[in-house]
PDB file of C-alpha atoms and ligand atoms in Angstrom:
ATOM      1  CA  UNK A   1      51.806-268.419  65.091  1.00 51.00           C
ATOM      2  CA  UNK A   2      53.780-271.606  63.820  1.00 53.00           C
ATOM      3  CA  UNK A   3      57.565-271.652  64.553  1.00 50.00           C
ATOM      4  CA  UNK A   4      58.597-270.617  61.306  1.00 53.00           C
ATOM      5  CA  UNK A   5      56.598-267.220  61.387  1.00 52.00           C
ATOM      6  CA  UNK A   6      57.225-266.791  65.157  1.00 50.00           C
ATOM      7  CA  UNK A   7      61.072-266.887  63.912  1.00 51.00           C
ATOM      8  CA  UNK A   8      60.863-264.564  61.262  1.00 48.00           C
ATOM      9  CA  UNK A   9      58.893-262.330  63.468  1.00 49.00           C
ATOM     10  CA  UNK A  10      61.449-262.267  65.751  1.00 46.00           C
ATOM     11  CA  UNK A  11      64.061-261.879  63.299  1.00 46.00           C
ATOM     12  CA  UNK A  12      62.440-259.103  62.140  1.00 46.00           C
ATOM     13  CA  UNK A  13      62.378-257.415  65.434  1.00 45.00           C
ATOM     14  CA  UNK A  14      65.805-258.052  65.481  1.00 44.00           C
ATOM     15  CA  UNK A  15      66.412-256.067  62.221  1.00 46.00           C
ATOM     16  CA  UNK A  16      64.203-253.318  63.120  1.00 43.00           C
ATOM     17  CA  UNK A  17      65.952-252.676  66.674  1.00 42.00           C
ATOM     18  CA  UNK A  18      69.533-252.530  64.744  1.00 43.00           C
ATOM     19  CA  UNK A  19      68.568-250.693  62.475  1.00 41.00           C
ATOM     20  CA  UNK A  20      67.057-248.099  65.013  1.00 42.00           C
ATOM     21  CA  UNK A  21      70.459-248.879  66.781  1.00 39.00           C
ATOM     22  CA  UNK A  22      72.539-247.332  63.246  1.00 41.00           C
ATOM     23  CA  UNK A  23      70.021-244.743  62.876  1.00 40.00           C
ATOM     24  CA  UNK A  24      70.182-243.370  66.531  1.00 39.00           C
ATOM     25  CA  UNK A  25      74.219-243.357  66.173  1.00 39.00           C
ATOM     26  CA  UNK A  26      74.148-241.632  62.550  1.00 37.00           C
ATOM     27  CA  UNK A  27      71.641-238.916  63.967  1.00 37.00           C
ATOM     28  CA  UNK A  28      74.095-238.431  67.022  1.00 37.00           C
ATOM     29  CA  UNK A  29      76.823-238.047  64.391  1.00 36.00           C
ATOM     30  CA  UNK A  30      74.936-235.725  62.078  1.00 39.00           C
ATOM     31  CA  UNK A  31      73.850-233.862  65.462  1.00 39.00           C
ATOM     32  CA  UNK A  32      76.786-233.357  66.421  1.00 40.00           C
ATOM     33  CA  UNK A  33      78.650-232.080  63.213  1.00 42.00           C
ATOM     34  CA  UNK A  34      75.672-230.296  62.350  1.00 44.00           C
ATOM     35  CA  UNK A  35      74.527-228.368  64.814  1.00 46.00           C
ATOM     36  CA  UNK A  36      74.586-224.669  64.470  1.00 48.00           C
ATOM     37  CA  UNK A  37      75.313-224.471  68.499  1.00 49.00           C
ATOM     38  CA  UNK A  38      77.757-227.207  68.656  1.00 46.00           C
ATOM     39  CA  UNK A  39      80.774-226.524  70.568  1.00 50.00           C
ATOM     40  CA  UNK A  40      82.626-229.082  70.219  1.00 60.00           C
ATOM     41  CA  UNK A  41      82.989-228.562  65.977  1.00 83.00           C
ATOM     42  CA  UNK A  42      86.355-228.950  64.603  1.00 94.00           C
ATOM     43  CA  UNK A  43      85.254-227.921  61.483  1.00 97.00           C
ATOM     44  CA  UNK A  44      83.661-224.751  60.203  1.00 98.00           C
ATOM     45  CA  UNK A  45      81.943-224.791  56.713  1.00 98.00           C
ATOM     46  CA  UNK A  46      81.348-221.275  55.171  1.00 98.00           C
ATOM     47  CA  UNK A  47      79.450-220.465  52.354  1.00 98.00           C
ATOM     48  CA  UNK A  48      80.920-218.060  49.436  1.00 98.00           C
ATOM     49  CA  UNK A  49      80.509-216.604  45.468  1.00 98.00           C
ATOM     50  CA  UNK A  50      83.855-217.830  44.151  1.00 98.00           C
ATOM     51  CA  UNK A  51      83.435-215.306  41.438  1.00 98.00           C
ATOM     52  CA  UNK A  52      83.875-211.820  42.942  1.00 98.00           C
ATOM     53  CA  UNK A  53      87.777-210.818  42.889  1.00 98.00           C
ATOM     54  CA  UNK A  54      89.716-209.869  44.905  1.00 98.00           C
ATOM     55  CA  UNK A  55      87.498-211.294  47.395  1.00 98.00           C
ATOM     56  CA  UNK A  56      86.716-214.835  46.604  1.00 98.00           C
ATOM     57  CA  UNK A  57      87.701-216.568  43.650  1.00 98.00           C
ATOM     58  CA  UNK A  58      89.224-219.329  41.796  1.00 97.00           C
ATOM     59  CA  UNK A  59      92.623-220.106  40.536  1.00 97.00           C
ATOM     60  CA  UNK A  60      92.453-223.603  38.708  1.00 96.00           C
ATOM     61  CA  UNK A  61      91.408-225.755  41.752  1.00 95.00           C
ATOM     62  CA  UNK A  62      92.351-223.256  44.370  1.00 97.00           C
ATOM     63  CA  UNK A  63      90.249-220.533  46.283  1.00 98.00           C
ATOM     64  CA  UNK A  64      92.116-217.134  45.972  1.00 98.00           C
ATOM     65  CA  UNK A  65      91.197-213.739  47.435  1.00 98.00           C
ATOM     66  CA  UNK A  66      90.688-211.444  51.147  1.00 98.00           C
ATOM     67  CA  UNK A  67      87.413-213.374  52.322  1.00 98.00           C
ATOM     68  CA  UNK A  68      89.275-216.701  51.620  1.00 98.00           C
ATOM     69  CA  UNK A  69      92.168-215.798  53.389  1.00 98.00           C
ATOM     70  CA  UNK A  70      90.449-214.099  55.891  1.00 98.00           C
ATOM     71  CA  UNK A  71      88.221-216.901  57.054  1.00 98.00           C
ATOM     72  CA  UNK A  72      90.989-219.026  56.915  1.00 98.00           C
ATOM     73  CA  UNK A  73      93.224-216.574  59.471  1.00 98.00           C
ATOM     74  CA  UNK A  74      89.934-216.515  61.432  1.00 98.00           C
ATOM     75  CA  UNK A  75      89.623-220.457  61.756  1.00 98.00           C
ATOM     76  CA  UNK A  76      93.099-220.832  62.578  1.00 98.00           C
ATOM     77  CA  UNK A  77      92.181-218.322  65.876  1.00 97.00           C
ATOM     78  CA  UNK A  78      89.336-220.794  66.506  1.00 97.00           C
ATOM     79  CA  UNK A  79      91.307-223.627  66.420  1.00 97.00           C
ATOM     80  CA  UNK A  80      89.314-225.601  63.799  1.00 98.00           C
ATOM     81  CA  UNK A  81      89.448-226.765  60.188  1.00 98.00           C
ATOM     82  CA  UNK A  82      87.661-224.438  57.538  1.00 98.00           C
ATOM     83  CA  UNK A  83      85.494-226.402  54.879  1.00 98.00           C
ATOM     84  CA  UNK A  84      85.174-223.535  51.808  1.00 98.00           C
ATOM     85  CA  UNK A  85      81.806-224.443  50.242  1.00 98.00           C
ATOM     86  CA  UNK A  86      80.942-222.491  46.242  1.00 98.00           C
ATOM     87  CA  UNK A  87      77.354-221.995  45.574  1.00 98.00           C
ATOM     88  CA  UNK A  88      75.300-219.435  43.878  1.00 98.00           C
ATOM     89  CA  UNK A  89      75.580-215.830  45.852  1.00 98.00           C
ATOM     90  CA  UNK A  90      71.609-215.682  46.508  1.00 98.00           C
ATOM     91  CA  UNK A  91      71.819-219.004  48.298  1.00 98.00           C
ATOM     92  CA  UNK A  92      73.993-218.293  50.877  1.00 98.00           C
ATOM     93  CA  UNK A  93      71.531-216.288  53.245  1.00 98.00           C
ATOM     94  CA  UNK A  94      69.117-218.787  53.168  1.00 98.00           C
ATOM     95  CA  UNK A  95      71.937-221.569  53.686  1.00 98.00           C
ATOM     96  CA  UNK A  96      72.976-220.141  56.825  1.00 98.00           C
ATOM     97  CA  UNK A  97      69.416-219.160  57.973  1.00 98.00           C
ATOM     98  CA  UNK A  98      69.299-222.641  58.022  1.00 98.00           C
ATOM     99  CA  UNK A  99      71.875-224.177  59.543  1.00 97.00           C
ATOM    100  CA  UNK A 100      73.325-225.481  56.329  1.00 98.00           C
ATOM    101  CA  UNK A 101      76.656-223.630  56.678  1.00 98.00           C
ATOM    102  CA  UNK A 102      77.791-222.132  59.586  1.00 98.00           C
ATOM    103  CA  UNK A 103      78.850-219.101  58.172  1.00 98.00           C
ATOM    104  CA  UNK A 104      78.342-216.659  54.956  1.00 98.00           C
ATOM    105  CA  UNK A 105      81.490-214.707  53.742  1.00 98.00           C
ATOM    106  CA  UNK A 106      81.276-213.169  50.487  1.00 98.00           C
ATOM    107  CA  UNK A 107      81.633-209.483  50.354  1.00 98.00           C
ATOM    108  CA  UNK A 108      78.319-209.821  52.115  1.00 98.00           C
ATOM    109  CA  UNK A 109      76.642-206.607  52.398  1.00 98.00           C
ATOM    110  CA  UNK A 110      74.915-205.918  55.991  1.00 98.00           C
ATOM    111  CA  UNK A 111      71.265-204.697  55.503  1.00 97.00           C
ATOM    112  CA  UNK A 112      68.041-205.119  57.101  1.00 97.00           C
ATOM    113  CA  UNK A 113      66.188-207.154  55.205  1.00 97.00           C
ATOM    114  CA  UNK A 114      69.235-209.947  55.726  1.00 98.00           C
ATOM    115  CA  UNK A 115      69.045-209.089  59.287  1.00 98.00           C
ATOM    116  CA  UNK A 116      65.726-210.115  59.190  1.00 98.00           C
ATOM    117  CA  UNK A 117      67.574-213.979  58.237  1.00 98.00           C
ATOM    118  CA  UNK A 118      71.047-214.118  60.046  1.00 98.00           C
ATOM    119  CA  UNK A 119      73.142-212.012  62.149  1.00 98.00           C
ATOM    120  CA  UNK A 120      75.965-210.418  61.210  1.00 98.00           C
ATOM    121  CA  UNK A 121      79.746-210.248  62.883  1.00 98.00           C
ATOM    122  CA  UNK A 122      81.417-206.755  62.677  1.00 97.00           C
ATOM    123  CA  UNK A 123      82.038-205.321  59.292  1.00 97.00           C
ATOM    124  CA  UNK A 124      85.214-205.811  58.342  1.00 95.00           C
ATOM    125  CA  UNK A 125      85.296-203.894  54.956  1.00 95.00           C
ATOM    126  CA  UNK A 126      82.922-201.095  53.359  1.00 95.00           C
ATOM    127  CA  UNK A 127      82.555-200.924  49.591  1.00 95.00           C
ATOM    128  CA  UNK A 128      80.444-199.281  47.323  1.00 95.00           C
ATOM    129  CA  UNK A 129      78.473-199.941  43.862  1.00 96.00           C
ATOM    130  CA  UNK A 130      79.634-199.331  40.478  1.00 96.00           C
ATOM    131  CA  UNK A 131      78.171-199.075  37.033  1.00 97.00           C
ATOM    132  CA  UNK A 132      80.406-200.726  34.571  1.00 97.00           C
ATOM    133  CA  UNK A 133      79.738-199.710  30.621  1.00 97.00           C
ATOM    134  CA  UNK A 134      81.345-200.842  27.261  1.00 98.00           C
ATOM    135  CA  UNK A 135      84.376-198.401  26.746  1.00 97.00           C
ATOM    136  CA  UNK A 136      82.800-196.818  23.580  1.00 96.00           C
ATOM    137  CA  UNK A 137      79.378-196.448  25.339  1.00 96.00           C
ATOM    138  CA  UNK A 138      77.955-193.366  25.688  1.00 95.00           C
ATOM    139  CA  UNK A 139      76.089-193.475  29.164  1.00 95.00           C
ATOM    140  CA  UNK A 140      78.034-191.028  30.819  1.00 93.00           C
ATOM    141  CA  UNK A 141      76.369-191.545  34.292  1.00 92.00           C
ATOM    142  CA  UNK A 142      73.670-192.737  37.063  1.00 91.00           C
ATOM    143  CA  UNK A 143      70.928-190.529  35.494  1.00 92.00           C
ATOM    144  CA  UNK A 144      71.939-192.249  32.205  1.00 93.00           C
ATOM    145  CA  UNK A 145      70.845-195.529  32.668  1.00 94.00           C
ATOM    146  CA  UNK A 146      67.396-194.070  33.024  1.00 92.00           C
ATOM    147  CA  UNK A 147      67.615-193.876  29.655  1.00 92.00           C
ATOM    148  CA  UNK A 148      68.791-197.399  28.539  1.00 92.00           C
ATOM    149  CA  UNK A 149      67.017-200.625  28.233  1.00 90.00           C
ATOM    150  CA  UNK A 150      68.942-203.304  29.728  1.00 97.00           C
ATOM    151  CA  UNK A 151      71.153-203.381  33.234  1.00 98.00           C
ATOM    152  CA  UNK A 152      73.170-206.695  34.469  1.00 98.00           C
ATOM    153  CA  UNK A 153      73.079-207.532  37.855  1.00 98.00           C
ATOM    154  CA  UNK A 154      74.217-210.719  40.021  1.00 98.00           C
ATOM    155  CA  UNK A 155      71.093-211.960  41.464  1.00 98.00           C
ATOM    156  CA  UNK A 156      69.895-211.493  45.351  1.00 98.00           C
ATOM    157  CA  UNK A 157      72.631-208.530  45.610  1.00 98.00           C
ATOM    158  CA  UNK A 158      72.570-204.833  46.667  1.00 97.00           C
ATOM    159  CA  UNK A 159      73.566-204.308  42.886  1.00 97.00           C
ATOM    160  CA  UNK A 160      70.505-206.079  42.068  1.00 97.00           C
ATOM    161  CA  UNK A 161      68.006-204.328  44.828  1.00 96.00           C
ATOM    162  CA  UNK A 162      69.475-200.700  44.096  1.00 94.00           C
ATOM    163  CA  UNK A 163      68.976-201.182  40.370  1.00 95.00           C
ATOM    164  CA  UNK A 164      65.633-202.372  40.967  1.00 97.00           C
ATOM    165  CA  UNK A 165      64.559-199.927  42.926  1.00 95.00           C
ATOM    166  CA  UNK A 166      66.144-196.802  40.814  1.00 94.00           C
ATOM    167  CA  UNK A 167      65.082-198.147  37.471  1.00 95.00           C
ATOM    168  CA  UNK A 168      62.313-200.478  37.453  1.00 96.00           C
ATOM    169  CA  UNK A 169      62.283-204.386  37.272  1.00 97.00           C
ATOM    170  CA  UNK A 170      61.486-204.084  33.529  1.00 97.00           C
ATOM    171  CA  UNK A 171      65.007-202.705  32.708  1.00 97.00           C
ATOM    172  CA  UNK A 172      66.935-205.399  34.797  1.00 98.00           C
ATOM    173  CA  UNK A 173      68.615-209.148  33.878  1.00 98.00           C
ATOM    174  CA  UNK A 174      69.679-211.100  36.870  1.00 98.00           C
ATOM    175  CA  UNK A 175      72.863-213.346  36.640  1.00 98.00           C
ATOM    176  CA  UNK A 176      73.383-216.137  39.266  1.00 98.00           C
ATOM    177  CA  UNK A 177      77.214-215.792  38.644  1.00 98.00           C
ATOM    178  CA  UNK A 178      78.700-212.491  38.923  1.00 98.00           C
ATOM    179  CA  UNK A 179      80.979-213.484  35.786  1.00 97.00           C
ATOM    180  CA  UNK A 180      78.031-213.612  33.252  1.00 98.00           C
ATOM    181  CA  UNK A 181      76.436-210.568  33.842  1.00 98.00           C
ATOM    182  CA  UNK A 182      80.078-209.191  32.921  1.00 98.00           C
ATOM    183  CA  UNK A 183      80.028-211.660  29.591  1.00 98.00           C
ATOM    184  CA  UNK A 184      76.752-210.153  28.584  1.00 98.00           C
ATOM    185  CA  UNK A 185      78.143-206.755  29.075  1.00 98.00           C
ATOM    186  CA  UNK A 186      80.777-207.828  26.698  1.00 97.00           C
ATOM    187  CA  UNK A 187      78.454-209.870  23.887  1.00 97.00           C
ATOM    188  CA  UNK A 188      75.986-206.324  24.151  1.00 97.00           C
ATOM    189  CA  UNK A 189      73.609-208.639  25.687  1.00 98.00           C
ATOM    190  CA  UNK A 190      73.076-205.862  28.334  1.00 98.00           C
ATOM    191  CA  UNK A 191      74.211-201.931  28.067  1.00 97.00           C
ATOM    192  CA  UNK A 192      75.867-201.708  31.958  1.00 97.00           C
ATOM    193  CA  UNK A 193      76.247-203.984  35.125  1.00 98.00           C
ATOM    194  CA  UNK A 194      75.844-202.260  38.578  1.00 97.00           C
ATOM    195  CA  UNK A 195      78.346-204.086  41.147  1.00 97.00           C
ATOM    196  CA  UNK A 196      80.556-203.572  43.878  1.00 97.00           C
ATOM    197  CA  UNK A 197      83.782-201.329  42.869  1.00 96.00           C
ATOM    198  CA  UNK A 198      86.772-203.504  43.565  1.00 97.00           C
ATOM    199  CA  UNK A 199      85.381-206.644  41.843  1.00 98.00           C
ATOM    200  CA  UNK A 200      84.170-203.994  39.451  1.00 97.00           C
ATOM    201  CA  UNK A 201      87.798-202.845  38.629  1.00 96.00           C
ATOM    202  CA  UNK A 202      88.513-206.476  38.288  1.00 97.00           C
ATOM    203  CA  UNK A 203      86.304-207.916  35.915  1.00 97.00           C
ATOM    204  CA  UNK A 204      87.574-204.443  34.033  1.00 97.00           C
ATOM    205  CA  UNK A 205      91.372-205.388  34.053  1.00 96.00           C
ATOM    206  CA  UNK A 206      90.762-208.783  32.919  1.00 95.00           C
ATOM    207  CA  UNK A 207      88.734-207.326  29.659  1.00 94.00           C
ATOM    208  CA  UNK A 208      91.691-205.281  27.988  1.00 93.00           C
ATOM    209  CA  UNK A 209      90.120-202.279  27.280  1.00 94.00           C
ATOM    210  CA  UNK A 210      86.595-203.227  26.983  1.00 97.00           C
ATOM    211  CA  UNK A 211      85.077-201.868  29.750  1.00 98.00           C
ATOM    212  CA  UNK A 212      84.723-198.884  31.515  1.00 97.00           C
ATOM    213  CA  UNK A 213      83.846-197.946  35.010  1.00 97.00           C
ATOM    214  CA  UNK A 214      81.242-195.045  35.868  1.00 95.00           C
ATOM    215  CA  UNK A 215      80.705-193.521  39.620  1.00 85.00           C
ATOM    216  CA  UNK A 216      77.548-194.255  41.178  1.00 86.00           C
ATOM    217  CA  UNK A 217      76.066-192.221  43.898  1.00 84.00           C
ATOM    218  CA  UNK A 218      74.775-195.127  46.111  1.00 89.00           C
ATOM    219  CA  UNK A 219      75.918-195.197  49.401  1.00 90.00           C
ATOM    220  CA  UNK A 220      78.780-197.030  51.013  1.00 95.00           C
ATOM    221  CA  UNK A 221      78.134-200.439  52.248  1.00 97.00           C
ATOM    222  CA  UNK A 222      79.522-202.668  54.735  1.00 98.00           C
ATOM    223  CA  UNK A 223      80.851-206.173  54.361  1.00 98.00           C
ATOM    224  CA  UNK A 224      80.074-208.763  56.743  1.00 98.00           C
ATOM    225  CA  UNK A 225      79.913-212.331  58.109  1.00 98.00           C
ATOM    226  CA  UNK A 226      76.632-213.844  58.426  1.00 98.00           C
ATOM    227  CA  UNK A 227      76.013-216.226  61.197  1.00 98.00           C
ATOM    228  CA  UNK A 228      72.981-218.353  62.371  1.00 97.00           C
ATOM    229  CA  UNK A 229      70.205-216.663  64.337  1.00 97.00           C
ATOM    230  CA  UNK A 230      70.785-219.355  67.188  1.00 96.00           C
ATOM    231  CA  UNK A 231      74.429-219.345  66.897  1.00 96.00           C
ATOM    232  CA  UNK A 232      75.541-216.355  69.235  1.00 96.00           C
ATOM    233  CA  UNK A 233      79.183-218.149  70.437  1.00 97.00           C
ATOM    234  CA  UNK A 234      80.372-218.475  66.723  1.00 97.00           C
ATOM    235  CA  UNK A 235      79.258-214.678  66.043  1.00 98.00           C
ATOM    236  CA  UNK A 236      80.984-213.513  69.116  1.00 98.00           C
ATOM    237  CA  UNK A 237      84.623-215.673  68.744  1.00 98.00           C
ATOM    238  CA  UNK A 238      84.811-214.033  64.998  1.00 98.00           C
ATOM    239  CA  UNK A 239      84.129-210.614  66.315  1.00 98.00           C
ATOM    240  CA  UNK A 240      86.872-211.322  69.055  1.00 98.00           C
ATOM    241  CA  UNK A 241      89.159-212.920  65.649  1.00 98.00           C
ATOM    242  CA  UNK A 242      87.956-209.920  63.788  1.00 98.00           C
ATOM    243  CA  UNK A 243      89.369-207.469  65.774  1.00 98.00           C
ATOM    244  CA  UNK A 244      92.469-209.299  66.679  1.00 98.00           C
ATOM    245  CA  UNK A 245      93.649-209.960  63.423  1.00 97.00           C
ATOM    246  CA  UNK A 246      92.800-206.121  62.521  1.00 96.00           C
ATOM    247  CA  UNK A 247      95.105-205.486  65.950  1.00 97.00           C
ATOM    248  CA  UNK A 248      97.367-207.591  65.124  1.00 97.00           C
ATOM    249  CA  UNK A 249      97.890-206.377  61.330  1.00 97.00           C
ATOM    250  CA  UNK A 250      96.920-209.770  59.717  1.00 97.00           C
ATOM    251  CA  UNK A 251      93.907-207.901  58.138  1.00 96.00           C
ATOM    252  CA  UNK A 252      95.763-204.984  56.558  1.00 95.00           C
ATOM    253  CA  UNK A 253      98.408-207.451  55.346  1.00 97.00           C
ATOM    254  CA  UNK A 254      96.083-209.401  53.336  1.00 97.00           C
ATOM    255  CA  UNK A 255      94.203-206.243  51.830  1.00 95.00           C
ATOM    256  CA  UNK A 256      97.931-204.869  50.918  1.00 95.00           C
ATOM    257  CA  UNK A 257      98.383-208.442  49.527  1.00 96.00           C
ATOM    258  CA  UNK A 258      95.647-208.210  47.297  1.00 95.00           C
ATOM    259  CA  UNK A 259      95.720-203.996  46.485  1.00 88.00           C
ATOM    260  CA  UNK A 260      99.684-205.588  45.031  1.00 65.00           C
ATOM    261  CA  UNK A 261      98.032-207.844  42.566  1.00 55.00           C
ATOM    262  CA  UNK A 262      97.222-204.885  40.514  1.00 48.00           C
TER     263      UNK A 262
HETATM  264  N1  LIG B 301      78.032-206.720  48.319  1.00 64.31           N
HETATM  265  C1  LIG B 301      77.002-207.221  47.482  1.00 64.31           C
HETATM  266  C2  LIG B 301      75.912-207.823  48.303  1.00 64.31           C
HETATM  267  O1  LIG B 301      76.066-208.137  49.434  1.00 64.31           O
HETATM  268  C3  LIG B 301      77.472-208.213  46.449  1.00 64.31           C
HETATM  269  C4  LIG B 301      78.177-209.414  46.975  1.00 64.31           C
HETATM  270  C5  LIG B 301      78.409-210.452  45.900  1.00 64.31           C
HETATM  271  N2  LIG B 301      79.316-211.451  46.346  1.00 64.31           N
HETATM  272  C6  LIG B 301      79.832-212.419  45.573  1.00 64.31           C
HETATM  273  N3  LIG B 301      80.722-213.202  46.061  1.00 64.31           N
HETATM  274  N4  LIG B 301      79.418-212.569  44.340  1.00 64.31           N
HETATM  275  O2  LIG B 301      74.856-208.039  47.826  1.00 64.31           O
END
């Protein structure tokens, strides 16, 4: 090796080691702020459907609604900052299987094929499905929609797996946001939309008198927060905020908060 090349070798060397230098610090960084087991986090990000009122969604820039405000009471009791991420409702599950959020709230419905994926704190609401129809429709019930050829539903959701399972793939058109299933209920694009009641009565109220609701006979459900397989501590401090902000009233003040907006 002649001087010159022995230099640049060297200088290469040089390069590479610094360079493993910035890496090994970035990784530390990412580790640390990324880690689903991490302590020492000062922030939390969750994962939600900003477009299911009253529990999550948006007013101009703003998040509105219970889960939003309920997080945010439950960070506070943690001590650390709350990063409020919007993505489609089906990806949240898999985002928080995976470490990409810490947490999932969303009017989340516990069942056991998502337990299969995350855990889940304490419920902390129960709801239950709706069928919403055009006002002048004629389907007068569940049996009804046996009868009809198209049902709305907001993709990846117990709406979605009931109406699946009651009337056949064939009948049903899957939404990523909750709001266009209720847009094709109002262009006629689809004859109903099975989701949960209070976002239900929602969507209704902001139609005029457009749309109906119908009573379904599905069973109640319970809302959740899903949490990381690995990540016992954060599911057991929002239990403990859970039930202290229930104790404490925080949790029925917010629900009277948004049962006023009516
Ligand atoms: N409760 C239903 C479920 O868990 C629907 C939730 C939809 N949430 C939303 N933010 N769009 O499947």
């Amino acid at each position: 090796m002649n001087m010159k090349m022995k230099k640049i070798a060297v200088l290469g060397l040089v390069m590479l080691t610094s360079i493993s230098i910035l890496a090994a610090c970035g990784s530390s960084k990412t580790d640390d702020s990324g880690k689903t087991g991490s302590e020492k986090k000062d922030t939390l990000t969750m994962a939600t459907a900003a477009d299911f009122p009253p529990y999550e969604y948006m007013e101009g820039n703003d998040y509105k609604g219970i889960d939003i405000e309920l997080s945010q009471a439950i960070a506070d009791k943690l001590g650390v900052k709350l990063e409020i991420q919007n993505v489609p409702f089906d990806s949240i599950i898999a985002g928080v299987q995976s470490g990409k959020y810490d947490f999932g709230m969303s009017g989340i419905t516990i069942n056991d094929e998502r337990k299969q994926s995350v855990n889940f704190s304490d419920p902390y609401i129960s709801a239950v499905q709706s069928i919403i129809v055009k006002s002048d429709s004629s389907i007068a019930d569940k049996d009804a929609l046996k009868d009809v050829s198209k049902i709305g539903v907001q993709t990846g959701t117990t709406g979605d797996s009931d109406a699946t399972k009651d009337y056949g793939e064939d009948k049903i058109t899957r939404y990523t946001v909750a709001t266009d299933a209720i847009q094709a209920l109002m262009s006629g694009k689809v004859d109903a939309v099975i989701i949960d009641n209070k976002p239900a009565q929602e969507y209704v109220k902001a139609n005029g008198s457009a749309l109906k609701i119908l009573p379904t006979a599905y069973e109640e459900e319970q809302y959740a927060i899903a949490v990381n397989k690995s990540n016992d501590d954060l599911q057991k401090k929002i239990n403990q905020a859970i039930k202290d902000l229930k104790a404490d009233g925080t949790v029925d003040k917010i629900l009277a908060k948004y049962e006023s907006n009516k």
